[in-house]
């Protein structure tokens, strides 16, 4: 009710301003102002009818749920309400003139129709245009929210694909160690619990500090050392102060280390050295390429998922280079 009253008062103020402006234009200098106090009231009632009519017809068109664009719907609403309003008001004027035995002059009704067309264009046309702009902003907002929800859901799916891979691989290792050495199995289980706890805590996050990922990588290599003593070495060439300046997607080093162990041969005599360094705001993970003789070819799903996560969160995918070495460049983001 208050909103409707406010709208009516705005129309009344507009009508008084418009009629006063027209009266000033029609009054010659030195003559009394030709201003009729009741004219703005009638104009306000006409404007209110124009506004009500355009909104009702617009609501009916929107309720039909047609596939027309916003511009087409605006044109339809404005054109139809204009036709109805001008016809209705001109018809009422014609009935009044007929009832009061006024002369019916075509030119006069054309002038009246043009006046009502102007009123409707100024009031209803501006209101419909404002409604269309609001709908357009709402649609853009809903589209952005839908894209964000879709991206978030996609990231959750990608992150969930890493968990079973990590879990089953390490359970297989634990199964072997149980039969080999209970003490090693217990130590392995302790490391495994720490690593899996990290994954549960950080895996659901969008970005984590580089220092946490590097600490995790060292824990993971300590886990491998229990099964493959001296077969794998990790060299981190990132200064401590640099580790606190960057963030990256969680658990990416886990995937890269797993791939290195899975697809490359290593032994205590010829250990596989995995190097991690910082270059041009990217984390470089590299190691010699030593494909296992009878290893099953990888599907590339892990690297593909990691690349998609980096692209979604950081705007840049990973880069992979294979020659004598296997090199992966992981994009980083400066910490806030």
PDB file of N, CA, C and O in Angstrom, residues 15-26 35:
ATOM      1  N   UNK A  15       3.063  15.417 -12.715  1.00  0.00           N
ATOM      2  CA  UNK A  15       1.976  16.061 -13.453  1.00  0.00           C
ATOM      3  C   UNK A  15       1.949  17.564 -13.191  1.00  0.00           C
ATOM      4  O   UNK A  15       1.779  18.375 -14.115  1.00  0.00           O
ATOM      5  N   UNK A  16       2.100  17.966 -11.938  1.00  0.00           N
ATOM      6  CA  UNK A  16       2.126  19.390 -11.617  1.00  0.00           C
ATOM      7  C   UNK A  16       3.302  20.075 -12.294  1.00  0.00           C
ATOM      8  O   UNK A  16       3.170  21.188 -12.840  1.00  0.00           O
ATOM      9  N   UNK A  17       4.456  19.434 -12.280  1.00  0.00           N
ATOM     10  CA  UNK A  17       5.614  20.025 -12.936  1.00  0.00           C
ATOM     11  C   UNK A  17       5.411  20.161 -14.435  1.00  0.00           C
ATOM     12  O   UNK A  17       5.751  21.194 -15.027  1.00  0.00           O
ATOM     13  N   UNK A  18       4.871  19.126 -15.063  1.00  0.00           N
ATOM     14  CA  UNK A  18       4.647  19.156 -16.508  1.00  0.00           C
ATOM     15  C   UNK A  18       3.612  20.200 -16.891  1.00  0.00           C
ATOM     16  O   UNK A  18       3.819  20.984 -17.839  1.00  0.00           O
ATOM     17  N   UNK A  19       2.494  20.247 -16.168  1.00  0.00           N
ATOM     18  CA  UNK A  19       1.438  21.204 -16.513  1.00  0.00           C
ATOM     19  C   UNK A  19       1.901  22.636 -16.263  1.00  0.00           C
ATOM     20  O   UNK A  19       1.534  23.561 -17.011  1.00  0.00           O
ATOM     21  N   UNK A  20       2.685  22.842 -15.215  1.00  0.00           N
ATOM     22  CA  UNK A  20       3.211  24.179 -14.968  1.00  0.00           C
ATOM     23  C   UNK A  20       4.167  24.598 -16.071  1.00  0.00           C
ATOM     24  O   UNK A  20       4.155  25.756 -16.529  1.00  0.00           O
ATOM     25  N   UNK A  21       4.970  23.688 -16.544  1.00  0.00           N
ATOM     26  CA  UNK A  21       5.907  23.983 -17.636  1.00  0.00           C
ATOM     27  C   UNK A  21       5.136  24.333 -18.908  1.00  0.00           C
ATOM     28  O   UNK A  21       5.464  25.312 -19.607  1.00  0.00           O
ATOM     29  N   UNK A  22       4.094  23.560 -19.219  1.00  0.00           N
ATOM     30  CA  UNK A  22       3.285  23.848 -20.411  1.00  0.00           C
ATOM     31  C   UNK A  22       2.559  25.184 -20.288  1.00  0.00           C
ATOM     32  O   UNK A  22       2.422  25.925 -21.271  1.00  0.00           O
ATOM     33  N   UNK A  23       2.094  25.494 -19.052  1.00  0.00           N
ATOM     34  CA  UNK A  23       1.404  26.776 -18.858  1.00  0.00           C
ATOM     35  C   UNK A  23       2.354  27.947 -19.071  1.00  0.00           C
ATOM     36  O   UNK A  23       1.983  28.973 -19.648  1.00  0.00           O
ATOM     37  N   UNK A  24       3.594  27.783 -18.613  1.00  0.00           N
ATOM     38  CA  UNK A  24       4.579  28.843 -18.819  1.00  0.00           C
ATOM     39  C   UNK A  24       4.890  29.041 -20.295  1.00  0.00           C
ATOM     40  O   UNK A  24       5.094  30.177 -20.764  1.00  0.00           O
ATOM     41  N   UNK A  25       4.921  27.953 -21.048  1.00  0.00           N
ATOM     42  CA  UNK A  25       5.190  28.060 -22.486  1.00  0.00           C
ATOM     43  C   UNK A  25       4.052  28.765 -23.226  1.00  0.00           C
ATOM     44  O   UNK A  25       4.283  29.492 -24.194  1.00  0.00           O
ATOM     45  N   UNK A  26       2.813  28.541 -22.779  1.00  0.00           N
ATOM     46  CA  UNK A  26       1.642  29.087 -23.471  1.00  0.00           C
ATOM     47  C   UNK A  26       1.304  30.515 -23.035  1.00  0.00           C
ATOM     48  O   UNK A  26       0.503  31.183 -23.691  1.00  0.00           O
ATOM     49  N   UNK A  35      -2.895  28.594 -15.841  1.00  0.00           N
ATOM     50  CA  UNK A  35      -2.694  27.320 -15.148  1.00  0.00           C
ATOM     51  C   UNK A  35      -3.975  26.909 -14.447  1.00  0.00           C
ATOM     52  O   UNK A  35      -4.511  27.659 -13.622  1.00  0.00           O
TER      53      UNK A  35
END
